Coordinates of C-alpha atoms in Angstrom, one line a residue:
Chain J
X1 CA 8.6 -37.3 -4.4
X2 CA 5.9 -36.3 -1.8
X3 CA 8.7 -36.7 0.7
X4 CA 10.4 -34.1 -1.4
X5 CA 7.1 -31.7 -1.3
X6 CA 6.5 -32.2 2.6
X7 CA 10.6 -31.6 3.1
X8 CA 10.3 -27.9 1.5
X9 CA 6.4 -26.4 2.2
X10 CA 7.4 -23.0 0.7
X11 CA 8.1 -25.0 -2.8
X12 CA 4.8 -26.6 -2.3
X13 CA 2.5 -23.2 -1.4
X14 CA 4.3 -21.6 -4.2
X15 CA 3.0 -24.6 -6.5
X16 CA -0.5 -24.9 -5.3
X17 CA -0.7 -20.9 -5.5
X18 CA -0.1 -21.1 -9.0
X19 CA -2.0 -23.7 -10.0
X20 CA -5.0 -21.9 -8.1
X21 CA -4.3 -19.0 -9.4
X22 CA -3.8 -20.1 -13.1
X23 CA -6.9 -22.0 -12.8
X24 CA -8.6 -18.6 -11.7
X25 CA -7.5 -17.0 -14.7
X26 CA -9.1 -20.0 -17.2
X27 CA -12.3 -20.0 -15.6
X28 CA -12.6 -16.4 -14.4
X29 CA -10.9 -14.5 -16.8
X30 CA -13.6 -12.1 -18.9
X31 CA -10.4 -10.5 -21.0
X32 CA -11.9 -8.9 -24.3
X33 CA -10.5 -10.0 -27.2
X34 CA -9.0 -8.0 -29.5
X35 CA -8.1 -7.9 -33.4
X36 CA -4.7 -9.8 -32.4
X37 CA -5.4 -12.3 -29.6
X38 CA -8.2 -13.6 -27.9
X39 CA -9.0 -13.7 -23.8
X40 CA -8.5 -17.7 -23.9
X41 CA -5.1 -17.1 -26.0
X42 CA -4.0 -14.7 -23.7
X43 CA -4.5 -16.8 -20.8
X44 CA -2.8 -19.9 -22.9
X45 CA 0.3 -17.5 -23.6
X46 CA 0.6 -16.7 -19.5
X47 CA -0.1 -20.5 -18.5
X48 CA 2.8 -21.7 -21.3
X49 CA 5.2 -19.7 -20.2
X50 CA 5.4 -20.5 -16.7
X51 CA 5.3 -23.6 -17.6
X52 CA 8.3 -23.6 -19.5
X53 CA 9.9 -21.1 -17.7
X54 CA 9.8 -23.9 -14.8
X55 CA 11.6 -26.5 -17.4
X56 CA 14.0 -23.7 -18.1
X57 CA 15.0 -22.9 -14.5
X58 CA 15.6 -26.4 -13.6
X59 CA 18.2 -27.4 -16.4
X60 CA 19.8 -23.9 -15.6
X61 CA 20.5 -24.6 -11.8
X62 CA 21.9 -27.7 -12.3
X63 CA 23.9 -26.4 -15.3
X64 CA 24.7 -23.3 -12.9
X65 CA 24.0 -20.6 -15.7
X66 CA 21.6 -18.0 -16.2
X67 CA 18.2 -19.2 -18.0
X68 CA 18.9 -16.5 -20.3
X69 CA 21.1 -18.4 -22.2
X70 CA 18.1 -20.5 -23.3
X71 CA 15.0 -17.8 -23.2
X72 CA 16.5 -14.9 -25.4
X73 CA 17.9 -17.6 -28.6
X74 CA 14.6 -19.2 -28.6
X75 CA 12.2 -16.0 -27.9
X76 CA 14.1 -14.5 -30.5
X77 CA 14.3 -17.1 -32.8
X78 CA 10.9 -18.0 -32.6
X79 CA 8.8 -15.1 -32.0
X80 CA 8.4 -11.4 -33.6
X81 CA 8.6 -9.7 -30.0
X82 CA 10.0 -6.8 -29.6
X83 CA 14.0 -7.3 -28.7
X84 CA 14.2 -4.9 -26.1
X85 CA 11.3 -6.4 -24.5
X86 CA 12.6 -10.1 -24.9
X87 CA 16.4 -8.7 -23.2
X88 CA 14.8 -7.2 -20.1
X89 CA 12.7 -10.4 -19.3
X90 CA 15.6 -12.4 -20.6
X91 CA 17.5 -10.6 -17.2
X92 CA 14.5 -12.0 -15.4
X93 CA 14.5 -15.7 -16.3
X94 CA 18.3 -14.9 -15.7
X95 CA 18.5 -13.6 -12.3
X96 CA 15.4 -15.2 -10.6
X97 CA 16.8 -18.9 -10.5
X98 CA 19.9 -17.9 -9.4
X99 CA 17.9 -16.3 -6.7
X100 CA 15.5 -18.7 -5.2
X101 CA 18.7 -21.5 -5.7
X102 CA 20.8 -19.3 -3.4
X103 CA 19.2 -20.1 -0.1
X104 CA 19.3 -23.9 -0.5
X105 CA 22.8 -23.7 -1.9
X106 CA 24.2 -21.5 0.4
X107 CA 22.3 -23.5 3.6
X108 CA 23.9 -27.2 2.1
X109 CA 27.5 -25.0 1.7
X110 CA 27.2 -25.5 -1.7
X111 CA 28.1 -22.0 -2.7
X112 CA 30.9 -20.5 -1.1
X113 CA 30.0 -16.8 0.0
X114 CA 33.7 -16.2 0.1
X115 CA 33.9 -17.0 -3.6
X116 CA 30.8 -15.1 -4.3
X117 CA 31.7 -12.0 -3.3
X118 CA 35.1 -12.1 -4.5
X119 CA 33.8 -12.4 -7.8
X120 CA 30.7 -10.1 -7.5
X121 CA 32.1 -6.7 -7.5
X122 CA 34.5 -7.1 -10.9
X123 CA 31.1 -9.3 -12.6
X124 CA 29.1 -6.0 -12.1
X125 CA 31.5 -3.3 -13.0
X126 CA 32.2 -5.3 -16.1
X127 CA 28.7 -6.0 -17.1
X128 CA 27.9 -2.2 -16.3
X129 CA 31.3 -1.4 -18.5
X130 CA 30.3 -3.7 -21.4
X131 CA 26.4 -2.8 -21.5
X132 CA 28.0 0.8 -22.3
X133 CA 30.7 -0.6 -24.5
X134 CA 27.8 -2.0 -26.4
X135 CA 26.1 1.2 -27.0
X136 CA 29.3 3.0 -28.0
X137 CA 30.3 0.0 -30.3
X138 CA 27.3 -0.1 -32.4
X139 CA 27.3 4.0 -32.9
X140 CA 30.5 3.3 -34.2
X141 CA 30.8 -0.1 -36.2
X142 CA 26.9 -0.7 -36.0
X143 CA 25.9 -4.7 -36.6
X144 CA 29.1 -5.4 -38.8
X145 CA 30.8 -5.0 -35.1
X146 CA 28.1 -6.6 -33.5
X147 CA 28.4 -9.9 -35.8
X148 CA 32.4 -10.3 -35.3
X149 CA 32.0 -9.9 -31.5
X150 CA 29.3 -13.1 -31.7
X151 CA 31.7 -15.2 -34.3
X152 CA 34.4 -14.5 -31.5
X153 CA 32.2 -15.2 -28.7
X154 CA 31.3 -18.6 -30.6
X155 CA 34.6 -19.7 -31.1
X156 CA 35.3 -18.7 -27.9
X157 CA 32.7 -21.1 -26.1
X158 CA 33.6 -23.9 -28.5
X159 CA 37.1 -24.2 -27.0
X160 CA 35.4 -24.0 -23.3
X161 CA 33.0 -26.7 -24.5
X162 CA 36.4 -28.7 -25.7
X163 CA 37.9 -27.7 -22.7
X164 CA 35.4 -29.6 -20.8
X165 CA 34.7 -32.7 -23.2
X166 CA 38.7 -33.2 -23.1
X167 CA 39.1 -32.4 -19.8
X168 CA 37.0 -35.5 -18.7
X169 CA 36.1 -36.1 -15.4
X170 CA 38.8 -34.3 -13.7
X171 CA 37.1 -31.3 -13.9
X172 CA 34.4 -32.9 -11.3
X173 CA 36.9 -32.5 -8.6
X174 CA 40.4 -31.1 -10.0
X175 CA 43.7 -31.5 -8.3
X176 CA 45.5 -28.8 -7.3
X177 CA 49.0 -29.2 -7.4
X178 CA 50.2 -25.6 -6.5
X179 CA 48.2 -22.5 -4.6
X180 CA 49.8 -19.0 -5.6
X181 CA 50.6 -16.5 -3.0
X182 CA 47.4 -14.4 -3.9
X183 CA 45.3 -17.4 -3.7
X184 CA 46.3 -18.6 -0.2
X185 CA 46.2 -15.0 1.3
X186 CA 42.3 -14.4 0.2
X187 CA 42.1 -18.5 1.0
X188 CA 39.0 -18.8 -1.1
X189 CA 38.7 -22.1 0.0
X190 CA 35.8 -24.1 1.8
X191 CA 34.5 -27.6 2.2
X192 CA 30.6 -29.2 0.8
X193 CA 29.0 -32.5 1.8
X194 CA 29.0 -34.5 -1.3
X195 CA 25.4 -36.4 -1.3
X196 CA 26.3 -38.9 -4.4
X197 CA 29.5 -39.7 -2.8
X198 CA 28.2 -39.7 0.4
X199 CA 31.5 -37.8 1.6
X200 CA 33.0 -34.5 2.3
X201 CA 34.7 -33.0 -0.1
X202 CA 38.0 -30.0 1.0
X203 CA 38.9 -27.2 -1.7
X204 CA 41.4 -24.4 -2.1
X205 CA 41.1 -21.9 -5.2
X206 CA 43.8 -21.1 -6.8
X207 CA 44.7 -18.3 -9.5
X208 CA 42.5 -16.0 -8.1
X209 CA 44.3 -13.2 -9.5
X210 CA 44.0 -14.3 -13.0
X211 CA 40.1 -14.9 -12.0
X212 CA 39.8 -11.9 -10.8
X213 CA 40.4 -10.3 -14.0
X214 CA 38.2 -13.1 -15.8
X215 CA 35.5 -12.2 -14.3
X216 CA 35.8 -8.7 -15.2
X217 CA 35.8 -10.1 -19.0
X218 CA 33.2 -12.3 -17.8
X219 CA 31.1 -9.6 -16.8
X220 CA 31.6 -7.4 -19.7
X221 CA 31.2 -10.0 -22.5
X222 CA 27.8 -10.7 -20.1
X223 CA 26.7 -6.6 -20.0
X224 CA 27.6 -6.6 -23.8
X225 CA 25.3 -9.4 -25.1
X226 CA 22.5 -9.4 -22.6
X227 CA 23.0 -13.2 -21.8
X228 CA 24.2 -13.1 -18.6
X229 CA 27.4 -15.0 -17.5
X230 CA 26.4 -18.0 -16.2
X231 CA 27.8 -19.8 -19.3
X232 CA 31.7 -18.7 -18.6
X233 CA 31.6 -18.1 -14.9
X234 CA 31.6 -21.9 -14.3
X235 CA 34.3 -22.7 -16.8
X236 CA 36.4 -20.2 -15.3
X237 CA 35.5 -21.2 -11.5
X238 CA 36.0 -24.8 -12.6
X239 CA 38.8 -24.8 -15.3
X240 CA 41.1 -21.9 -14.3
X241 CA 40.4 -21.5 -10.4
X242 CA 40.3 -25.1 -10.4
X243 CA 37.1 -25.1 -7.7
X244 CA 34.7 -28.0 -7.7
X245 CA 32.4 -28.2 -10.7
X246 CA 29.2 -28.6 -8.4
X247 CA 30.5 -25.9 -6.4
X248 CA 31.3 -23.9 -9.2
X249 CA 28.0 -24.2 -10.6
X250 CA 26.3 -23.3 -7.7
X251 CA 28.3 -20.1 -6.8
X252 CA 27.4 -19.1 -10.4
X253 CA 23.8 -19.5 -9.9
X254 CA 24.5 -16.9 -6.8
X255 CA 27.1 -14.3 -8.6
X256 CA 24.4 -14.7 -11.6
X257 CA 21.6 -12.9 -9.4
X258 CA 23.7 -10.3 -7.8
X259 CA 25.2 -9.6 -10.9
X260 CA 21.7 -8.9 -13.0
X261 CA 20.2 -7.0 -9.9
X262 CA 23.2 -4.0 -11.2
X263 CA 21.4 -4.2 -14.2
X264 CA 17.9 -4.9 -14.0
X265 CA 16.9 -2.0 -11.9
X266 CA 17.4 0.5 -15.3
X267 CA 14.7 -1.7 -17.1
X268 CA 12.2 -1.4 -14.5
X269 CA 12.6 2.1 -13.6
X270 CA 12.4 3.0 -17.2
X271 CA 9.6 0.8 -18.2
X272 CA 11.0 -1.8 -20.3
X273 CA 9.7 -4.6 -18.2
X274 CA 6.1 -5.3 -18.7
X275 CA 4.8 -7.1 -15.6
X276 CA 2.1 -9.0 -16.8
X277 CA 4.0 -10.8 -19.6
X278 CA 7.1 -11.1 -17.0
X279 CA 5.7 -12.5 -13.7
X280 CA 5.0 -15.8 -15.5
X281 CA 8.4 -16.5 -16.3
X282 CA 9.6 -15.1 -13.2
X283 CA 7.0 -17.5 -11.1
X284 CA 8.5 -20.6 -13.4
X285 CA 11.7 -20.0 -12.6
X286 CA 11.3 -19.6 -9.0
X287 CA 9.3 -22.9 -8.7
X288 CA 11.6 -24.6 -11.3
X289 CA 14.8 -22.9 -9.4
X290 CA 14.0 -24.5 -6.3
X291 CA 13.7 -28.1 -7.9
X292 CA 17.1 -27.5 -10.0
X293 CA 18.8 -26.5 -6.5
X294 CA 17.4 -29.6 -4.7
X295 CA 18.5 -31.8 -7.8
X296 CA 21.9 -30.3 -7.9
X297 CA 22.9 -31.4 -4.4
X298 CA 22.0 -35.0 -5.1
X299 CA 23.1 -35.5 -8.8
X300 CA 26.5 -37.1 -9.8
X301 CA 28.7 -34.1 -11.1
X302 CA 29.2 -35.9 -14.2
X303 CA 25.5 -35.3 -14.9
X304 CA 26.2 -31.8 -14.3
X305 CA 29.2 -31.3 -16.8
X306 CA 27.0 -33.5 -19.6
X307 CA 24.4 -30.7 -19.4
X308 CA 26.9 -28.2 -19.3
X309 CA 28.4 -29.0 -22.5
X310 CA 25.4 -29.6 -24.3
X311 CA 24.6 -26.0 -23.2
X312 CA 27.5 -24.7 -24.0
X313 CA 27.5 -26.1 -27.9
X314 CA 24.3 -24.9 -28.5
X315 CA 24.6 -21.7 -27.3
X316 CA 27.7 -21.5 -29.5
X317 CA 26.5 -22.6 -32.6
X318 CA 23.3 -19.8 -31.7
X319 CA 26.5 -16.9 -31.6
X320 CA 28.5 -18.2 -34.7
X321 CA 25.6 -18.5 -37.0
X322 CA 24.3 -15.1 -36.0
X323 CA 27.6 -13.8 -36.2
X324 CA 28.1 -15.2 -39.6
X325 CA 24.5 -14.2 -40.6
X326 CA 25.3 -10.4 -39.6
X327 CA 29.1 -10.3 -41.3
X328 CA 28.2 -11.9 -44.4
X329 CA 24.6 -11.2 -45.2
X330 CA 22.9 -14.4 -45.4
X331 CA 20.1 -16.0 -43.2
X332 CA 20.6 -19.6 -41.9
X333 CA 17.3 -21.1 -41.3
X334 CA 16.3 -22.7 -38.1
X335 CA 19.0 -22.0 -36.2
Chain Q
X1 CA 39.8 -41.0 -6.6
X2 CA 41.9 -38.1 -5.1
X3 CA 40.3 -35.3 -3.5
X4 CA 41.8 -32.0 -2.1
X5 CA 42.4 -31.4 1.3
X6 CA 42.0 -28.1 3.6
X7 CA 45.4 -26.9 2.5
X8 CA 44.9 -27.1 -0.8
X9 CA 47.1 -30.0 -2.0
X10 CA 45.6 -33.3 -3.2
X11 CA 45.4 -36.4 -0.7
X12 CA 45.0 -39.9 -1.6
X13 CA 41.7 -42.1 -0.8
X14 CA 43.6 -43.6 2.1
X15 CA 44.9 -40.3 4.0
X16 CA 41.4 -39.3 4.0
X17 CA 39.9 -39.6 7.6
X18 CA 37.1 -42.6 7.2
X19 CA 34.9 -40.4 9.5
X20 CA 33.7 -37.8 7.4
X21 CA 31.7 -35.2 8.7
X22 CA 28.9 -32.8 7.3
X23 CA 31.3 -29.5 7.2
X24 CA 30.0 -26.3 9.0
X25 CA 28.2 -23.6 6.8
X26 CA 29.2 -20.2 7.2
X27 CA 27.0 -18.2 8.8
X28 CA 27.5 -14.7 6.6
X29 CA 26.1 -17.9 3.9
X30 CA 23.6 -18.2 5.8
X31 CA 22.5 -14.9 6.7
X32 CA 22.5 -13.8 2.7
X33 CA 20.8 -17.2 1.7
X34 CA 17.8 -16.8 3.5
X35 CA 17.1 -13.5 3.4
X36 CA 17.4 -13.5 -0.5
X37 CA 15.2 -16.5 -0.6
X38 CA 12.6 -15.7 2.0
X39 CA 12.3 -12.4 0.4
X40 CA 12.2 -13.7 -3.2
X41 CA 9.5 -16.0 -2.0
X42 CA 7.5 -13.1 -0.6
X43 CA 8.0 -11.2 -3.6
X44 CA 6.7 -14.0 -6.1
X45 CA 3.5 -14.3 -4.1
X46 CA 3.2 -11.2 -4.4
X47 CA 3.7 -10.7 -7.8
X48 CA 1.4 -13.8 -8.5
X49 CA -1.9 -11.8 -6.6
X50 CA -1.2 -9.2 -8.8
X51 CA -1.3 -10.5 -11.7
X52 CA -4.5 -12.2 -11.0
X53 CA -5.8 -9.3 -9.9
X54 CA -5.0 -7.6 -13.2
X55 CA -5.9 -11.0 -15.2
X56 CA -9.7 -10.7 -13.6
X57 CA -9.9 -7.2 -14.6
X58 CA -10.6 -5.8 -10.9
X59 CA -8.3 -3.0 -11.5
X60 CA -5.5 -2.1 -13.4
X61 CA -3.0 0.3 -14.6
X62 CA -2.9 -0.9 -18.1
X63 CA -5.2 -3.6 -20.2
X64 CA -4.1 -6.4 -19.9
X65 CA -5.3 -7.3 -23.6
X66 CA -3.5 -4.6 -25.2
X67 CA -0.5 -4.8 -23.6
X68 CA -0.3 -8.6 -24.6
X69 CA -1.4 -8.2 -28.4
X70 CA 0.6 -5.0 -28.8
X71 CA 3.8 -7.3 -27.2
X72 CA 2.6 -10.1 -29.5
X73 CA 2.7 -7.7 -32.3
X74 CA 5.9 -6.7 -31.8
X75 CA 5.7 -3.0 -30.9
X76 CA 8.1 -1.6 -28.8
X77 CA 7.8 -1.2 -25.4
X78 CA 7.4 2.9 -25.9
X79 CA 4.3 2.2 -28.5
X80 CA 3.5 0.0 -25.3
X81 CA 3.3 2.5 -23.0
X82 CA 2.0 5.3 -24.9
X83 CA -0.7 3.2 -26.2
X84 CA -1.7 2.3 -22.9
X85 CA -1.4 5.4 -20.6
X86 CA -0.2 8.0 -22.8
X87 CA 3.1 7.7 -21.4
X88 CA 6.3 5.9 -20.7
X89 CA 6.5 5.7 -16.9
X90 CA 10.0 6.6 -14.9
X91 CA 10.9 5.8 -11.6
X92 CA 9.5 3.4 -9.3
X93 CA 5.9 4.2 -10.9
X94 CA 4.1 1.3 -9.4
X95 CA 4.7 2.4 -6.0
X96 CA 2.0 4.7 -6.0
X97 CA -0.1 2.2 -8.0
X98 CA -0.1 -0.7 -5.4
X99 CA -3.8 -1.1 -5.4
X100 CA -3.9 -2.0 -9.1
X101 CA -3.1 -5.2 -10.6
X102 CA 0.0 -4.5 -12.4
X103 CA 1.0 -2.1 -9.9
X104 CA 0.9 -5.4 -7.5
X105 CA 3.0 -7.5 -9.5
X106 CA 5.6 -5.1 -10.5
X107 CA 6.2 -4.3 -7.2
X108 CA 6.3 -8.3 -6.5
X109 CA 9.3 -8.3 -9.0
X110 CA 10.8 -5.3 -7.5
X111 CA 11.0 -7.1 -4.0
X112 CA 12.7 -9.8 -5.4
X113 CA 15.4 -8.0 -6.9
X114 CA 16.1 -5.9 -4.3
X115 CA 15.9 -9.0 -1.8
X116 CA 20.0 -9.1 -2.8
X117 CA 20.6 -5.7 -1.0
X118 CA 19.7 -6.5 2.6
X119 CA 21.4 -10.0 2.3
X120 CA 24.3 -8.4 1.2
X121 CA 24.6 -5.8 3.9
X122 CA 23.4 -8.8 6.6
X123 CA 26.5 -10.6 5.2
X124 CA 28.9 -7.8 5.4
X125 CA 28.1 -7.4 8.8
X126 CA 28.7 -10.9 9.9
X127 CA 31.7 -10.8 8.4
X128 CA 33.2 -8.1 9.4
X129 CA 32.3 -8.5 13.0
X130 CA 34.2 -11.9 12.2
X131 CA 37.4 -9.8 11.2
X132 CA 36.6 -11.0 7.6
X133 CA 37.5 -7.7 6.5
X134 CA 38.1 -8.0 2.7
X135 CA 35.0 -10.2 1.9
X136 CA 33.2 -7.7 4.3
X137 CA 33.9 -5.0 2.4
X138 CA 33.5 -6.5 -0.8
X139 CA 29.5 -7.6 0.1
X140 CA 29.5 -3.7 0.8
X141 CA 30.9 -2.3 -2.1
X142 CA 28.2 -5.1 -4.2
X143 CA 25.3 -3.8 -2.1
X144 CA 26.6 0.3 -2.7
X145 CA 26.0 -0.9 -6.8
X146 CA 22.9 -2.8 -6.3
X147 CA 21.5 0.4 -4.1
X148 CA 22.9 3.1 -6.9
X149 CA 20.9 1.2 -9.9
X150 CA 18.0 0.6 -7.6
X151 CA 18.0 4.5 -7.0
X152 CA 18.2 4.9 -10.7
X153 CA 21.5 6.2 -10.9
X154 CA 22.6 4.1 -14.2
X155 CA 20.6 4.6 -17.1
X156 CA 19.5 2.1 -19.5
X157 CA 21.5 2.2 -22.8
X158 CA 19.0 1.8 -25.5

């Protein structure tokens, strides 16, 4: 562990310069209370989320999706925040591990740049295209629409999950029997240094086309609900393009970041991100991103599609129950 | 186990070399990795000072216990804003407001997602000195829609 810690200095400044700065804020901090919080609440609020925030970050690396997949159900589920509000930071906690994870993946050739930027341009024009498609939907249809596009969404990631249980572990490293045309002319193709095999490890993607237009869908269905893609860029990396599953995850923590900086830059020029209750999470999931992207290089891949499909059925349970709450009018407690 | 090989089609555990070598990283990879991460980095330090700044109540833009009891509350972030300054700010407002607190650690924020712009151009470069044309171009066209939202050219749907 303190091998770890002296093998990567930034992780460990960035650590120490929270805890000091944290501490600062307990000991210093003269905030006035007011009718709602108190100073030392406050400060308890700041200190809990970046802790959390850091446990977020790290299961999200290594499951190669957005932490907003697991910030926005819970802060919404659990707390009376203001939705707008939760979504922008949500983008935050979404975008920031993906971030800080993209140097040591893209260093260890973990994420393929090829692959990356192949897939960012359609992600962002669809999640531009379905934030929009959001708006228009709920003029028209209003949250009768908004319900039967969560039930679908749910069922949706309930085959994926399937996909993967059944699947098995070929999905770690699938065979690829036959490379289109389309697929060998944009080659996305590469080679990573497997740690828990101790061995290199070739790939080709193939049905690139089809992935192309995926992640079009991908980035829509992610612009529409706020939730980033994380959660279906790896399936469709892993399952249809039939890229390595630690390689896919990886390449989605990347496309994840580029893909949110389209559409984080509206909520902070138009003031829906409030700094002071954001830089907490953001600080966790940079710390907790680092550690995630230094675990994911070392885990066994099986590890990696474990937490992926408990992921995935929990965030789909989250969408059908809303979905079925919204279309039929009843309220299912606790989840 | 069977793993794939460079062109794509699936070899056996025996045609596999037995001297496996660390593969090369790309340096367009490279380029992009760092510079996101260094810059992210930079911008969470940032960020962090600012926040403590605002936290001690040197200086800042906004109260730092109203804006979290009107959050905790609820309220939306226009209540927010016009609670706090009497308006909702547009643009990038903490600019001018770098020697406040929140002013600090927006612009910490701001740095990080922006960090994806200059890797993205550094990238395209690299590769399209390399000839890699397409992917070139595609880093370009990602960085052109990261640089048209950062200049506020897509508005928020609310």
């Amino acid at each position: 562990m303190l091998r770890f810690f002296r093998r990567v200095p930034e992780l460990t400044l960035l650590i120490l310069l929270a805890g000091s700065s944290y501490a600062a804020m307990a000991i210093f901090s003269n905030l006035p209370s007011t009718e709602v919080l108190s100073g030392r609440f406050i400060v308890g609020i700041i200190v809990a989320s970046f802790l959390f925030s850091v446990a977020i970050a790290i299961v999200a690396v290594i499951a190669g999706i957005g932490g907003g997949v697991l910030f926005t159900p819970i802060m919404m589920g659990f707390t009376s925040i203001d939705t707008l509000i939760i979504r922008a930071t949500g983008l935050v906690v979404a975008m920031f591990s993906g971030l800080i994870s993209t140097g040591p993946f893209m260093r260890r050739g973990l994420s393929n740049v090829r692959i990356v930027f192949f897939c960012a341009v359609p992600i962002s024009v669809g999640a531009m295209a379905g934030a929009y498609s959001a708006v228009v939907l709920s003029a028209y249809m209003g949250q009768r629409g908004d319900a039967i596009v969560r039930l679908l969404l749910g069922l949706i990631l309930v085959f994926i999950a399937a996909m993967f249980i059944v699947g098995g572990a070929k999905s770690e490293y699938p065979e690829v029997k036959h490379v289109d045309r389309f697929s060998q002319r944009v080659a996305l193709g590469g080679a990573y240094w497997e740690e828990s095999l101790q061995k290199r490890i070739d790939y080709l993607a193939t049905r690139s086309l089809l992935g192309l237009f995926l992640f079009l869908a991908v980035g829509f269905t992610g612009g529409f609900f706020g939730l980033g893609g994380g959660w279906a860029v790896v399936p469709v990396l892993n399952m249809v393009m039939l890229v390595p599953l630690k390689v896919s995850a990886a390449c989605s923590g990347v496309l994840l970041a580029i893909g949110n900086a389209v559409a984080i830059w509206p909520y902070i020029l138009y003031g829906s991100l409030v700094a002071l209750f954001v830089v907490p999470w953001m600080l966790g999931q940079v710390i907790g991103g680092i550690m995630g992207a230094y675990i994911l290089a070392r885990i066994k891949a099986g590890f990696v599609r474990k937490v992926l499909i408990v992921l995935i059925i929990l965030t789909s349970i989250k969408l059908l129950t809303r979905g079925a709450e919204g279309l039929f009018g009843f309220d299912i407690p606790v989840v | 186990m069977t793993v794939p090989g460079n062109d794509g089609m699936p070899q056996t555990d025996a045609t596999v070399p037995p001297e496996q070598t660390r593969p090369p990283v790309a340096l367009s990879g490279i380029i992009y990795g760092e510079c996101v991460y260094w810059l992210t980095i930079v911008g969470s330090i940032v960020a962090m000072v600012g926040a403590t700044i605002a936290m001690l109540g040197v200086k800042n833009y906004l109260d730092p216990s109203y804006v979290f009891s009107a959050i905790w509350e609820g309220k939306s972030t226009t209540d927010i804003w016009e609670g706090a300054v009497g308006q909702i700010p547009r643009g990038h407002w903490y600019l001018p407001r770098l020697g406040t607190g929140d002013g600090l650690a927006m612009f910490g924020l701001a740095l990080g997602v922006f960090s994806v712009i200059p890797g993205m151009i550094g990238a395209a470069l690299v590769m399209l000195k390399r000839k890699d044309t397409v992917f070139g171009v595609l880093a370009l066209v990602a960085a052109v829609l990261c640089i048209t939202a950062c200049a506020g050219l897509i508005q928020v749907p609310e």
